[in-house]
mmCIF file with all atom_site columns, C-alpha atoms in Angstrom:
data_model
loop_
_atom_site.group_PDB
_atom_site.id
_atom_site.type_symbol
_atom_site.label_atom_id
_atom_site.label_alt_id
_atom_site.label_comp_id
_atom_site.label_asym_id
_atom_site.label_entity_id
_atom_site.label_seq_id
_atom_site.pdbx_PDB_ins_code
_atom_site.Cartn_x
_atom_site.Cartn_y
_atom_site.Cartn_z
_atom_site.occupancy
_atom_site.B_iso_or_equiv
_atom_site.pdbx_formal_charge
_atom_site.auth_seq_id
_atom_site.auth_comp_id
_atom_site.auth_asym_id
_atom_site.auth_atom_id
_atom_site.pdbx_PDB_model_num
ATOM 1   C CA . MET A 1 1   ? 215.830 243.580 -158.305 1.00 82.00 ? 38  MET A CA 1
ATOM 2   C CA . SER A 1 2   ? 218.755 245.501 -156.859 1.00 94.00 ? 39  SER A CA 1
ATOM 3   C CA . ASP A 1 3   ? 222.378 246.623 -158.014 1.00 97.00 ? 40  ASP A CA 1
ATOM 4   C CA . LEU A 1 4   ? 223.187 245.301 -153.904 1.00 98.00 ? 41  LEU A CA 1
ATOM 5   C CA . THR A 1 5   ? 223.111 241.835 -152.832 1.00 98.00 ? 42  THR A CA 1
ATOM 6   C CA . VAL A 1 6   ? 224.259 240.883 -149.269 1.00 99.00 ? 43  VAL A CA 1
ATOM 7   C CA . TYR A 1 7   ? 225.239 237.330 -148.574 1.00 99.00 ? 44  TYR A CA 1
ATOM 8   C CA . THR A 1 8   ? 225.366 236.187 -144.812 1.00 99.00 ? 45  THR A CA 1
ATOM 9   C CA . LEU A 1 9   ? 223.740 234.899 -141.934 1.00 98.00 ? 46  LEU A CA 1
ATOM 10  C CA . GLY A 1 10  ? 222.376 235.828 -138.669 1.00 98.00 ? 47  GLY A CA 1
ATOM 11  C CA . SER A 1 11  ? 225.784 236.045 -137.037 1.00 98.00 ? 48  SER A CA 1
ATOM 12  C CA . PRO A 1 12  ? 227.778 238.757 -135.394 1.00 98.00 ? 49  PRO A CA 1
ATOM 13  C CA . ASN A 1 13  ? 229.419 240.132 -138.003 1.00 99.00 ? 50  ASN A CA 1
ATOM 14  C CA . GLY A 1 14  ? 226.859 239.037 -140.477 1.00 98.00 ? 51  GLY A CA 1
ATOM 15  C CA . ILE A 1 15  ? 224.028 241.071 -139.497 1.00 99.00 ? 52  ILE A CA 1
ATOM 16  C CA . LYS A 1 16  ? 225.711 243.887 -139.044 1.00 99.00 ? 53  LYS A CA 1
ATOM 17  C CA . ILE A 1 17  ? 225.072 244.828 -143.401 1.00 99.00 ? 54  ILE A CA 1
ATOM 18  C CA . PRO A 1 18  ? 221.263 243.873 -143.017 1.00 99.00 ? 55  PRO A CA 1
ATOM 19  C CA . VAL A 1 19  ? 221.015 246.404 -140.209 1.00 99.00 ? 56  VAL A CA 1
ATOM 20  C CA . ALA A 1 20  ? 222.693 249.290 -141.924 1.00 99.00 ? 57  ALA A CA 1
ATOM 21  C CA . LEU A 1 21  ? 221.304 248.972 -144.661 1.00 99.00 ? 58  LEU A CA 1
ATOM 22  C CA . GLU A 1 22  ? 217.906 248.972 -142.778 1.00 99.00 ? 59  GLU A CA 1
ATOM 23  C CA . GLU A 1 23  ? 219.002 252.125 -141.310 1.00 99.00 ? 60  GLU A CA 1
ATOM 24  C CA . MET A 1 24  ? 220.072 253.796 -144.439 1.00 99.00 ? 61  MET A CA 1
ATOM 25  C CA . GLY A 1 25  ? 216.956 253.316 -146.209 1.00 98.00 ? 62  GLY A CA 1
ATOM 26  C CA . VAL A 1 26  ? 218.864 251.329 -148.831 1.00 98.00 ? 63  VAL A CA 1
ATOM 27  C CA . MET A 1 27  ? 217.675 248.530 -151.081 1.00 98.00 ? 64  MET A CA 1
ATOM 28  C CA . TYR A 1 28  ? 218.928 245.144 -151.020 1.00 98.00 ? 65  TYR A CA 1
ATOM 29  C CA . ASP A 1 29  ? 218.546 241.420 -151.926 1.00 98.00 ? 66  ASP A CA 1
ATOM 30  C CA . LEU A 1 30  ? 219.070 238.963 -149.348 1.00 98.00 ? 67  LEU A CA 1
ATOM 31  C CA . HIS A 1 31  ? 221.358 236.031 -150.071 1.00 98.00 ? 68  HIS A CA 1
ATOM 32  C CA . THR A 1 32  ? 221.614 233.452 -146.855 1.00 98.00 ? 69  THR A CA 1
ATOM 33  C CA . ILE A 1 33  ? 224.665 231.332 -146.846 1.00 98.00 ? 70  ILE A CA 1
ATOM 34  C CA . ASP A 1 34  ? 224.407 228.702 -144.095 1.00 97.00 ? 71  ASP A CA 1
ATOM 35  C CA . ILE A 1 35  ? 227.928 228.052 -142.574 1.00 96.00 ? 72  ILE A CA 1
ATOM 36  C CA . THR A 1 36  ? 226.105 225.894 -139.889 1.00 94.00 ? 73  THR A CA 1
ATOM 37  C CA . LYS A 1 37  ? 225.834 223.751 -142.981 1.00 97.00 ? 74  LYS A CA 1
ATOM 38  C CA . GLY A 1 38  ? 229.183 224.710 -145.286 1.00 97.00 ? 75  GLY A CA 1
ATOM 39  C CA . GLU A 1 39  ? 227.305 226.699 -147.526 1.00 97.00 ? 76  GLU A CA 1
ATOM 40  C CA . GLN A 1 40  ? 230.574 228.931 -147.489 1.00 98.00 ? 77  GLN A CA 1
ATOM 41  C CA . PHE A 1 41  ? 232.951 226.559 -149.213 1.00 98.00 ? 78  PHE A CA 1
ATOM 42  C CA . SER A 1 42  ? 230.445 225.892 -152.058 1.00 98.00 ? 79  SER A CA 1
ATOM 43  C CA . ALA A 1 43  ? 231.726 226.315 -155.932 1.00 97.00 ? 80  ALA A CA 1
ATOM 44  C CA . ALA A 1 44  ? 229.048 228.661 -156.225 1.00 96.00 ? 81  ALA A CA 1
ATOM 45  C CA . PHE A 1 45  ? 229.710 231.140 -153.671 1.00 97.00 ? 82  PHE A CA 1
ATOM 46  C CA . SER A 1 46  ? 233.680 230.162 -153.753 1.00 97.00 ? 83  SER A CA 1
ATOM 47  C CA . LYS A 1 47  ? 233.746 232.180 -156.534 1.00 96.00 ? 84  LYS A CA 1
ATOM 48  C CA . ILE A 1 48  ? 232.431 235.066 -154.890 1.00 96.00 ? 85  ILE A CA 1
ATOM 49  C CA . ASN A 1 49  ? 234.696 234.690 -151.512 1.00 96.00 ? 86  ASN A CA 1
ATOM 50  C CA . PRO A 1 50  ? 237.546 232.236 -152.206 1.00 97.00 ? 87  PRO A CA 1
ATOM 51  C CA . ARG A 1 51  ? 237.891 233.066 -148.772 1.00 97.00 ? 88  ARG A CA 1
ATOM 52  C CA . HIS A 1 52  ? 235.058 231.548 -147.767 1.00 98.00 ? 89  HIS A CA 1
ATOM 53  C CA . LYS A 1 53  ? 234.166 234.698 -145.248 1.00 98.00 ? 90  LYS A CA 1
ATOM 54  C CA . ILE A 1 54  ? 230.522 235.958 -144.844 1.00 98.00 ? 91  ILE A CA 1
ATOM 55  C CA . PRO A 1 55  ? 229.355 238.670 -144.418 1.00 99.00 ? 92  PRO A CA 1
ATOM 56  C CA . VAL A 1 56  ? 229.998 239.763 -148.604 1.00 99.00 ? 93  VAL A CA 1
ATOM 57  C CA . LEU A 1 57  ? 228.400 242.439 -150.800 1.00 99.00 ? 94  LEU A CA 1
ATOM 58  C CA . ALA A 1 58  ? 227.823 242.185 -154.721 1.00 98.00 ? 95  ALA A CA 1
ATOM 59  C CA . ASP A 1 59  ? 227.570 245.598 -156.288 1.00 98.00 ? 96  ASP A CA 1
ATOM 60  C CA . LYS A 1 60  ? 226.297 245.908 -159.489 1.00 97.00 ? 97  LYS A CA 1
ATOM 61  C CA . SER A 1 61  ? 225.425 249.528 -159.888 1.00 95.00 ? 98  SER A CA 1
ATOM 62  C CA . LYS A 1 62  ? 228.191 249.942 -162.321 1.00 94.00 ? 99  LYS A CA 1
ATOM 63  C CA . ASP A 1 63  ? 228.628 246.903 -164.530 1.00 92.00 ? 100 ASP A CA 1
ATOM 64  C CA . SER A 1 64  ? 225.711 244.302 -163.888 1.00 88.00 ? 101 SER A CA 1
ATOM 65  C CA . GLU A 1 65  ? 227.797 241.786 -165.232 1.00 91.00 ? 102 GLU A CA 1
ATOM 66  C CA . HIS A 1 66  ? 230.513 242.198 -163.228 1.00 94.00 ? 103 HIS A CA 1
ATOM 67  C CA . PRO A 1 67  ? 229.318 243.238 -160.016 1.00 96.00 ? 104 PRO A CA 1
ATOM 68  C CA . GLN A 1 68  ? 232.193 245.183 -157.378 1.00 97.00 ? 105 GLN A CA 1
ATOM 69  C CA . ILE A 1 69  ? 232.856 242.494 -154.374 1.00 98.00 ? 106 ILE A CA 1
ATOM 70  C CA . ILE A 1 70  ? 233.623 243.539 -150.846 1.00 99.00 ? 107 ILE A CA 1
ATOM 71  C CA . GLY A 1 71  ? 234.541 241.593 -147.603 1.00 98.00 ? 108 GLY A CA 1
ATOM 72  C CA . GLU A 1 72  ? 234.765 241.677 -144.596 1.00 98.00 ? 109 GLU A CA 1
ATOM 73  C CA . SER A 1 73  ? 232.474 243.313 -142.232 1.00 99.00 ? 110 SER A CA 1
ATOM 74  C CA . CYS A 1 74  ? 233.891 246.670 -141.237 1.00 99.00 ? 111 CYS A CA 1
ATOM 75  C CA . ALA A 1 75  ? 235.232 246.812 -144.820 1.00 99.00 ? 112 ALA A CA 1
ATOM 76  C CA . ILE A 1 76  ? 231.585 246.781 -146.370 1.00 99.00 ? 113 ILE A CA 1
ATOM 77  C CA . LEU A 1 77  ? 230.020 249.066 -143.543 1.00 99.00 ? 114 LEU A CA 1
ATOM 78  C CA . LEU A 1 78  ? 232.491 252.023 -144.418 1.00 99.00 ? 115 LEU A CA 1
ATOM 79  C CA . TYR A 1 79  ? 231.802 251.398 -148.290 1.00 99.00 ? 116 TYR A CA 1
ATOM 80  C CA . LEU A 1 80  ? 227.932 251.768 -147.680 1.00 99.00 ? 117 LEU A CA 1
ATOM 81  C CA . ALA A 1 81  ? 228.555 254.824 -145.353 1.00 99.00 ? 118 ALA A CA 1
ATOM 82  C CA . GLU A 1 82  ? 230.687 256.544 -147.860 1.00 98.00 ? 119 GLU A CA 1
ATOM 83  C CA . LYS A 1 83  ? 229.125 255.235 -150.894 1.00 98.00 ? 120 LYS A CA 1
ATOM 84  C CA . PHE A 1 84  ? 225.527 256.554 -149.673 1.00 98.00 ? 121 PHE A CA 1
ATOM 85  C CA . ASN A 1 85  ? 227.086 258.971 -147.226 1.00 98.00 ? 122 ASN A CA 1
ATOM 86  C CA . LYS A 1 86  ? 224.992 258.174 -144.359 1.00 99.00 ? 123 LYS A CA 1
ATOM 87  C CA . LEU A 1 87  ? 225.698 256.477 -140.424 1.00 99.00 ? 124 LEU A CA 1
ATOM 88  C CA . ILE A 1 88  ? 229.276 258.243 -140.661 1.00 99.00 ? 125 ILE A CA 1
ATOM 89  C CA . SER A 1 89  ? 230.122 261.683 -139.922 1.00 98.00 ? 126 SER A CA 1
ATOM 90  C CA . ASN A 1 90  ? 231.724 264.018 -142.241 1.00 97.00 ? 127 ASN A CA 1
ATOM 91  C CA . ASP A 1 91  ? 233.652 265.773 -139.342 1.00 98.00 ? 128 ASP A CA 1
ATOM 92  C CA . PRO A 1 92  ? 237.226 264.640 -139.900 1.00 98.00 ? 129 PRO A CA 1
ATOM 93  C CA . LEU A 1 93  ? 237.799 263.739 -136.571 1.00 98.00 ? 130 LEU A CA 1
ATOM 94  C CA . HIS A 1 94  ? 234.760 262.292 -136.124 1.00 99.00 ? 131 HIS A CA 1
ATOM 95  C CA . ARG A 1 95  ? 234.983 260.053 -139.406 1.00 98.00 ? 132 ARG A CA 1
ATOM 96  C CA . ALA A 1 96  ? 238.585 259.023 -137.762 1.00 98.00 ? 133 ALA A CA 1
ATOM 97  C CA . GLN A 1 97  ? 237.051 257.950 -134.958 1.00 99.00 ? 134 GLN A CA 1
ATOM 98  C CA . THR A 1 98  ? 234.736 255.933 -136.353 1.00 99.00 ? 135 THR A CA 1
ATOM 99  C CA . THR A 1 99  ? 236.983 254.323 -138.410 1.00 99.00 ? 136 THR A CA 1
ATOM 100 C CA . GLU A 1 100 ? 239.232 253.840 -135.427 1.00 99.00 ? 137 GLU A CA 1
ATOM 101 C CA . TRP A 1 101 ? 236.301 251.989 -133.826 1.00 99.00 ? 138 TRP A CA 1
ATOM 102 C CA . LEU A 1 102 ? 235.919 249.403 -136.846 1.00 99.00 ? 139 LEU A CA 1
ATOM 103 C CA . PHE A 1 103 ? 239.290 248.695 -136.630 1.00 99.00 ? 140 PHE A CA 1
ATOM 104 C CA . TYR A 1 104 ? 239.001 247.724 -132.813 1.00 99.00 ? 141 TYR A CA 1
ATOM 105 C CA . GLN A 1 105 ? 236.324 245.842 -133.636 1.00 99.00 ? 142 GLN A CA 1
ATOM 106 C CA . ALA A 1 106 ? 237.537 243.557 -136.517 1.00 99.00 ? 143 ALA A CA 1
ATOM 107 C CA . SER A 1 107 ? 241.085 243.537 -134.507 1.00 98.00 ? 144 SER A CA 1
ATOM 108 C CA . THR A 1 108 ? 240.391 242.845 -131.091 1.00 99.00 ? 145 THR A CA 1
ATOM 109 C CA . GLU A 1 109 ? 236.662 242.865 -129.798 1.00 99.00 ? 146 GLU A CA 1
ATOM 110 C CA . GLY A 1 110 ? 235.377 240.132 -132.228 1.00 98.00 ? 147 GLY A CA 1
ATOM 111 C CA . THR A 1 111 ? 238.978 238.330 -132.577 1.00 98.00 ? 148 THR A CA 1
ATOM 112 C CA . VAL A 1 112 ? 238.255 238.706 -128.278 1.00 99.00 ? 149 VAL A CA 1
ATOM 113 C CA . PHE A 1 113 ? 235.053 237.423 -127.764 1.00 99.00 ? 150 PHE A CA 1
ATOM 114 C CA . GLY A 1 114 ? 235.735 235.001 -130.926 1.00 98.00 ? 151 GLY A CA 1
ATOM 115 C CA . ALA A 1 115 ? 238.263 233.311 -129.112 1.00 98.00 ? 152 ALA A CA 1
ATOM 116 C CA . TYR A 1 116 ? 236.407 233.327 -125.660 1.00 98.00 ? 153 TYR A CA 1
ATOM 117 C CA . GLY A 1 117 ? 233.342 231.560 -127.356 1.00 97.00 ? 154 GLY A CA 1
ATOM 118 C CA . HIS A 1 118 ? 235.658 229.183 -128.775 1.00 97.00 ? 155 HIS A CA 1
ATOM 119 C CA . PHE A 1 119 ? 236.824 227.956 -125.949 1.00 96.00 ? 156 PHE A CA 1
ATOM 120 C CA . SER A 1 120 ? 234.308 228.207 -123.295 1.00 95.00 ? 157 SER A CA 1
ATOM 121 C CA . THR A 1 121 ? 231.639 226.771 -126.262 1.00 94.00 ? 158 THR A CA 1
ATOM 122 C CA . TYR A 1 122 ? 233.008 225.269 -129.102 1.00 92.00 ? 159 TYR A CA 1
ATOM 123 C CA . ALA A 1 123 ? 235.779 223.544 -127.442 1.00 93.00 ? 160 ALA A CA 1
ATOM 124 C CA . LYS A 1 124 ? 235.357 222.992 -123.632 1.00 89.00 ? 161 LYS A CA 1
ATOM 125 C CA . ASP A 1 125 ? 234.882 219.426 -124.105 1.00 89.00 ? 162 ASP A CA 1
ATOM 126 C CA . LYS A 1 126 ? 237.970 219.258 -126.383 1.00 94.00 ? 163 LYS A CA 1
ATOM 127 C CA . VAL A 1 127 ? 240.275 221.051 -124.160 1.00 93.00 ? 164 VAL A CA 1
ATOM 128 C CA . LYS A 1 128 ? 240.916 220.363 -120.854 1.00 91.00 ? 165 LYS A CA 1
ATOM 129 C CA . ASP A 1 129 ? 243.676 222.889 -120.110 1.00 94.00 ? 166 ASP A CA 1
ATOM 130 C CA . PRO A 1 130 ? 241.960 225.562 -117.863 1.00 94.00 ? 167 PRO A CA 1
ATOM 131 C CA . TYR A 1 131 ? 244.198 228.364 -119.308 1.00 97.00 ? 168 TYR A CA 1
ATOM 132 C CA . PRO A 1 132 ? 242.636 229.471 -123.015 1.00 96.00 ? 169 PRO A CA 1
ATOM 133 C CA . LYS A 1 133 ? 239.306 229.974 -121.156 1.00 96.00 ? 170 LYS A CA 1
ATOM 134 C CA . GLU A 1 134 ? 240.688 232.050 -118.832 1.00 97.00 ? 171 GLU A CA 1
ATOM 135 C CA . ARG A 1 135 ? 242.952 234.303 -121.202 1.00 98.00 ? 172 ARG A CA 1
ATOM 136 C CA . TYR A 1 136 ? 240.357 234.875 -123.385 1.00 98.00 ? 173 TYR A CA 1
ATOM 137 C CA . LEU A 1 137 ? 237.877 235.422 -120.373 1.00 98.00 ? 174 LEU A CA 1
ATOM 138 C CA . ASN A 1 138 ? 240.507 238.083 -118.788 1.00 99.00 ? 175 ASN A CA 1
ATOM 139 C CA . GLU A 1 139 ? 240.666 239.264 -122.213 1.00 99.00 ? 176 GLU A CA 1
ATOM 140 C CA . SER A 1 140 ? 237.361 239.492 -122.536 1.00 99.00 ? 177 SER A CA 1
ATOM 141 C CA . ILE A 1 141 ? 236.688 241.550 -119.467 1.00 99.00 ? 178 ILE A CA 1
ATOM 142 C CA . LYS A 1 142 ? 239.432 244.342 -120.838 1.00 99.00 ? 179 LYS A CA 1
ATOM 143 C CA . VAL A 1 143 ? 237.315 244.884 -123.959 1.00 99.00 ? 180 VAL A CA 1
ATOM 144 C CA . LEU A 1 144 ? 234.146 245.330 -121.710 1.00 99.00 ? 181 LEU A CA 1
ATOM 145 C CA . ASP A 1 145 ? 235.681 247.444 -119.540 1.00 99.00 ? 182 ASP A CA 1
ATOM 146 C CA . TYR A 1 146 ? 237.069 249.691 -122.128 1.00 99.00 ? 183 TYR A CA 1
ATOM 147 C CA . ILE A 1 147 ? 233.792 250.228 -124.261 1.00 99.00 ? 184 ILE A CA 1
ATOM 148 C CA . GLU A 1 148 ? 232.175 250.713 -120.442 1.00 99.00 ? 185 GLU A CA 1
ATOM 149 C CA . SER A 1 149 ? 234.275 253.938 -119.736 1.00 99.00 ? 186 SER A CA 1
ATOM 150 C CA . GLU A 1 150 ? 234.026 255.139 -123.449 1.00 99.00 ? 187 GLU A CA 1
ATOM 151 C CA . LEU A 1 151 ? 230.252 255.207 -123.298 1.00 99.00 ? 188 LEU A CA 1
ATOM 152 C CA . THR A 1 152 ? 230.134 257.105 -119.664 1.00 98.00 ? 189 THR A CA 1
ATOM 153 C CA . GLY A 1 153 ? 227.990 260.280 -120.820 1.00 98.00 ? 190 GLY A CA 1
ATOM 154 C CA . LYS A 1 154 ? 227.537 258.774 -124.148 1.00 98.00 ? 191 LYS A CA 1
ATOM 155 C CA . ARG A 1 155 ? 224.350 257.579 -125.759 1.00 98.00 ? 192 ARG A CA 1
ATOM 156 C CA . TYR A 1 156 ? 226.110 256.603 -128.899 1.00 99.00 ? 193 TYR A CA 1
ATOM 157 C CA . LEU A 1 157 ? 230.237 255.830 -129.337 1.00 99.00 ? 194 LEU A CA 1
ATOM 158 C CA . VAL A 1 158 ? 231.185 259.040 -131.750 1.00 99.00 ? 195 VAL A CA 1
ATOM 159 C CA . ALA A 1 159 ? 230.050 262.387 -131.310 1.00 96.00 ? 196 ALA A CA 1
ATOM 160 C CA . ASP A 1 160 ? 226.969 261.013 -129.514 1.00 94.00 ? 197 ASP A CA 1
ATOM 161 C CA . GLU A 1 161 ? 225.091 259.799 -132.920 1.00 98.00 ? 198 GLU A CA 1
ATOM 162 C CA . TYR A 1 162 ? 224.671 256.129 -134.173 1.00 99.00 ? 199 TYR A CA 1
ATOM 163 C CA . SER A 1 163 ? 226.975 255.283 -137.001 1.00 99.00 ? 200 SER A CA 1
ATOM 164 C CA . ILE A 1 164 ? 228.586 252.367 -138.526 1.00 99.00 ? 201 ILE A CA 1
ATOM 165 C CA . ALA A 1 165 ? 230.584 252.553 -135.425 1.00 99.00 ? 202 ALA A CA 1
ATOM 166 C CA . ASP A 1 166 ? 227.886 251.070 -133.293 1.00 99.00 ? 203 ASP A CA 1
ATOM 167 C CA . ILE A 1 167 ? 226.875 248.883 -135.388 1.00 99.00 ? 204 ILE A CA 1
ATOM 168 C CA . ALA A 1 168 ? 230.065 247.000 -135.809 1.00 99.00 ? 205 ALA A CA 1
ATOM 169 C CA . MET A 1 169 ? 230.278 246.852 -131.885 1.00 99.00 ? 206 MET A CA 1
ATOM 170 C CA . PHE A 1 170 ? 226.875 246.398 -130.480 1.00 99.00 ? 207 PHE A CA 1
ATOM 171 C CA . PRO A 1 171 ? 225.982 243.019 -132.082 1.00 99.00 ? 208 PRO A CA 1
ATOM 172 C CA . TRP A 1 172 ? 228.960 240.884 -130.542 1.00 99.00 ? 209 TRP A CA 1
ATOM 173 C CA . ILE A 1 173 ? 227.698 242.380 -127.085 1.00 99.00 ? 210 ILE A CA 1
ATOM 174 C CA . ILE A 1 174 ? 224.169 240.121 -127.729 1.00 98.00 ? 211 ILE A CA 1
ATOM 175 C CA . TRP A 1 175 ? 226.732 237.317 -128.910 1.00 98.00 ? 212 TRP A CA 1
ATOM 176 C CA . ILE A 1 176 ? 228.190 236.766 -125.815 1.00 98.00 ? 213 ILE A CA 1
ATOM 177 C CA . ARG A 1 177 ? 225.807 236.812 -123.691 1.00 97.00 ? 214 ARG A CA 1
ATOM 178 C CA . ASN A 1 178 ? 222.934 235.090 -125.799 1.00 96.00 ? 215 ASN A CA 1
ATOM 179 C CA . PHE A 1 179 ? 225.003 232.562 -127.613 1.00 96.00 ? 216 PHE A CA 1
ATOM 180 C CA . TYR A 1 180 ? 228.172 232.118 -124.857 1.00 97.00 ? 217 TYR A CA 1
ATOM 181 C CA . HIS A 1 181 ? 226.637 232.703 -121.941 1.00 97.00 ? 218 HIS A CA 1
ATOM 182 C CA . ILE A 1 182 ? 229.581 235.190 -120.317 1.00 97.00 ? 219 ILE A CA 1
ATOM 183 C CA . ASP A 1 183 ? 227.313 236.428 -117.908 1.00 96.00 ? 220 ASP A CA 1
ATOM 184 C CA . SER A 1 184 ? 227.166 233.234 -116.392 1.00 96.00 ? 221 SER A CA 1
ATOM 185 C CA . VAL A 1 185 ? 230.585 234.079 -115.246 1.00 97.00 ? 222 VAL A CA 1
ATOM 186 C CA . ILE A 1 186 ? 230.603 237.773 -115.289 1.00 98.00 ? 223 ILE A CA 1
ATOM 187 C CA . ASP A 1 187 ? 227.993 240.071 -113.933 1.00 98.00 ? 224 ASP A CA 1
ATOM 188 C CA . MET A 1 188 ? 227.108 242.473 -116.456 1.00 98.00 ? 225 MET A CA 1
ATOM 189 C CA . ASN A 1 189 ? 225.395 244.464 -114.347 1.00 98.00 ? 226 ASN A CA 1
ATOM 190 C CA . LYS A 1 190 ? 228.702 245.866 -113.965 1.00 98.00 ? 227 LYS A CA 1
ATOM 191 C CA . TYR A 1 191 ? 228.540 247.342 -117.019 1.00 99.00 ? 228 TYR A CA 1
ATOM 192 C CA . PRO A 1 192 ? 225.231 249.786 -117.448 1.00 99.00 ? 229 PRO A CA 1
ATOM 193 C CA . ASN A 1 193 ? 226.547 252.222 -119.909 1.00 99.00 ? 230 ASN A CA 1
ATOM 194 C CA . ILE A 1 194 ? 227.084 249.084 -122.102 1.00 99.00 ? 231 ILE A CA 1
ATOM 195 C CA . LEU A 1 195 ? 223.520 247.544 -121.731 1.00 99.00 ? 232 LEU A CA 1
ATOM 196 C CA . ASN A 1 196 ? 221.949 250.356 -121.960 1.00 99.00 ? 233 ASN A CA 1
ATOM 197 C CA . TRP A 1 197 ? 223.393 250.996 -125.252 1.00 99.00 ? 234 TRP A CA 1
ATOM 198 C CA . VAL A 1 198 ? 222.448 248.313 -126.626 1.00 99.00 ? 235 VAL A CA 1
ATOM 199 C CA . ASP A 1 199 ? 219.159 248.050 -125.931 1.00 99.00 ? 236 ASP A CA 1
ATOM 200 C CA . ARG A 1 200 ? 219.250 252.058 -127.452 1.00 99.00 ? 237 ARG A CA 1
ATOM 201 C CA . CYS A 1 201 ? 220.726 250.314 -130.563 1.00 99.00 ? 238 CYS A CA 1
ATOM 202 C CA . CYS A 1 202 ? 218.387 247.434 -130.947 1.00 98.00 ? 239 CYS A CA 1
ATOM 203 C CA . GLN A 1 203 ? 215.014 249.857 -129.682 1.00 98.00 ? 240 GLN A CA 1
ATOM 204 C CA . ARG A 1 204 ? 215.644 251.647 -133.423 1.00 99.00 ? 241 ARG A CA 1
ATOM 205 C CA . PRO A 1 205 ? 212.732 250.915 -135.515 1.00 99.00 ? 242 PRO A CA 1
ATOM 206 C CA . LYS A 1 206 ? 215.210 250.077 -138.663 1.00 99.00 ? 243 LYS A CA 1
ATOM 207 C CA . THR A 1 207 ? 217.573 248.682 -136.278 1.00 99.00 ? 244 THR A CA 1
ATOM 208 C CA . LYS A 1 208 ? 214.808 246.837 -135.514 1.00 98.00 ? 245 LYS A CA 1
ATOM 209 C CA . ILE A 1 209 ? 214.087 245.503 -138.844 1.00 98.00 ? 246 ILE A CA 1
ATOM 210 C CA . GLY A 1 210 ? 217.778 244.259 -140.051 1.00 99.00 ? 247 GLY A CA 1
ATOM 211 C CA . LEU A 1 211 ? 217.415 242.444 -136.687 1.00 98.00 ? 248 LEU A CA 1
ATOM 212 C CA . GLU A 1 212 ? 214.448 240.732 -137.298 1.00 98.00 ? 249 GLU A CA 1
ATOM 213 C CA . THR A 1 213 ? 216.243 239.730 -140.701 1.00 97.00 ? 250 THR A CA 1
ATOM 214 C CA . TYR A 1 214 ? 217.235 236.647 -138.886 1.00 97.00 ? 251 TYR A CA 1
ATOM 215 C CA . ASN A 1 215 ? 216.221 236.720 -135.517 1.00 96.00 ? 252 ASN A CA 1
ATOM 216 C CA . TYR A 1 216 ? 219.253 238.010 -134.466 1.00 96.00 ? 253 TYR A CA 1
ATOM 217 C CA . LEU A 1 217 ? 218.048 238.816 -130.630 1.00 96.00 ? 254 LEU A CA 1
ATOM 218 C CA . ASP A 1 218 ? 216.527 235.091 -130.334 1.00 95.00 ? 255 ASP A CA 1
ATOM 219 C CA . ILE A 1 219 ? 219.267 233.113 -131.368 1.00 92.00 ? 256 ILE A CA 1
ATOM 220 C CA . LYS A 1 220 ? 220.555 231.212 -128.342 1.00 88.00 ? 257 LYS A CA 1
ATOM 221 C CA . ASN A 1 221 ? 222.800 228.238 -127.188 1.00 83.00 ? 258 ASN A CA 1
ATOM 222 C CA . ASN A 1 222 ? 220.889 226.312 -124.538 1.00 70.00 ? 259 ASN A CA 1
#
């Protein structure tokens, strides 16, 4: 049994933690919380995270009876990177740039893509006004344009080295294509830097193992 337990599922935020831990070569126990069945509201999980969100990391390395609990995917990524000194640069500027991407992912990429998915997929039969879907489609395009520009001449987001910045960002690109089908309304071939970057990330052997934890690349919404 490992000191680390990850409570998660194969969602764009949930998959980040298995990917990061596999890349770091750190042992962990995996505990699936199926949010499609409402398991995040169970009494047992509510004690772990009263916000009822995944992923959650429980770290028993300092106290096996009272583990440290960390929620929010980007906070967990940063915690793990600093704890194991992996997937983050020691250079102050590069470290700040990595943190900037984490903040951007949490405040903008995930929020915008999630809102687009809500109105285009989950609420498409409930909201007749086209405004919300159109608004968040336009906002999603802005996010894609920005990422595409930032990847110009780069293999990865920060200092051309794979980091928690990439792990935070690329799963959402996969999700908006496979699950929200954004490429049915925009031409994703306009974003060659993004497509090559996502493929580059997914082809990393240890990242591939993390993604396969929940067969993430095969999750579709038909």
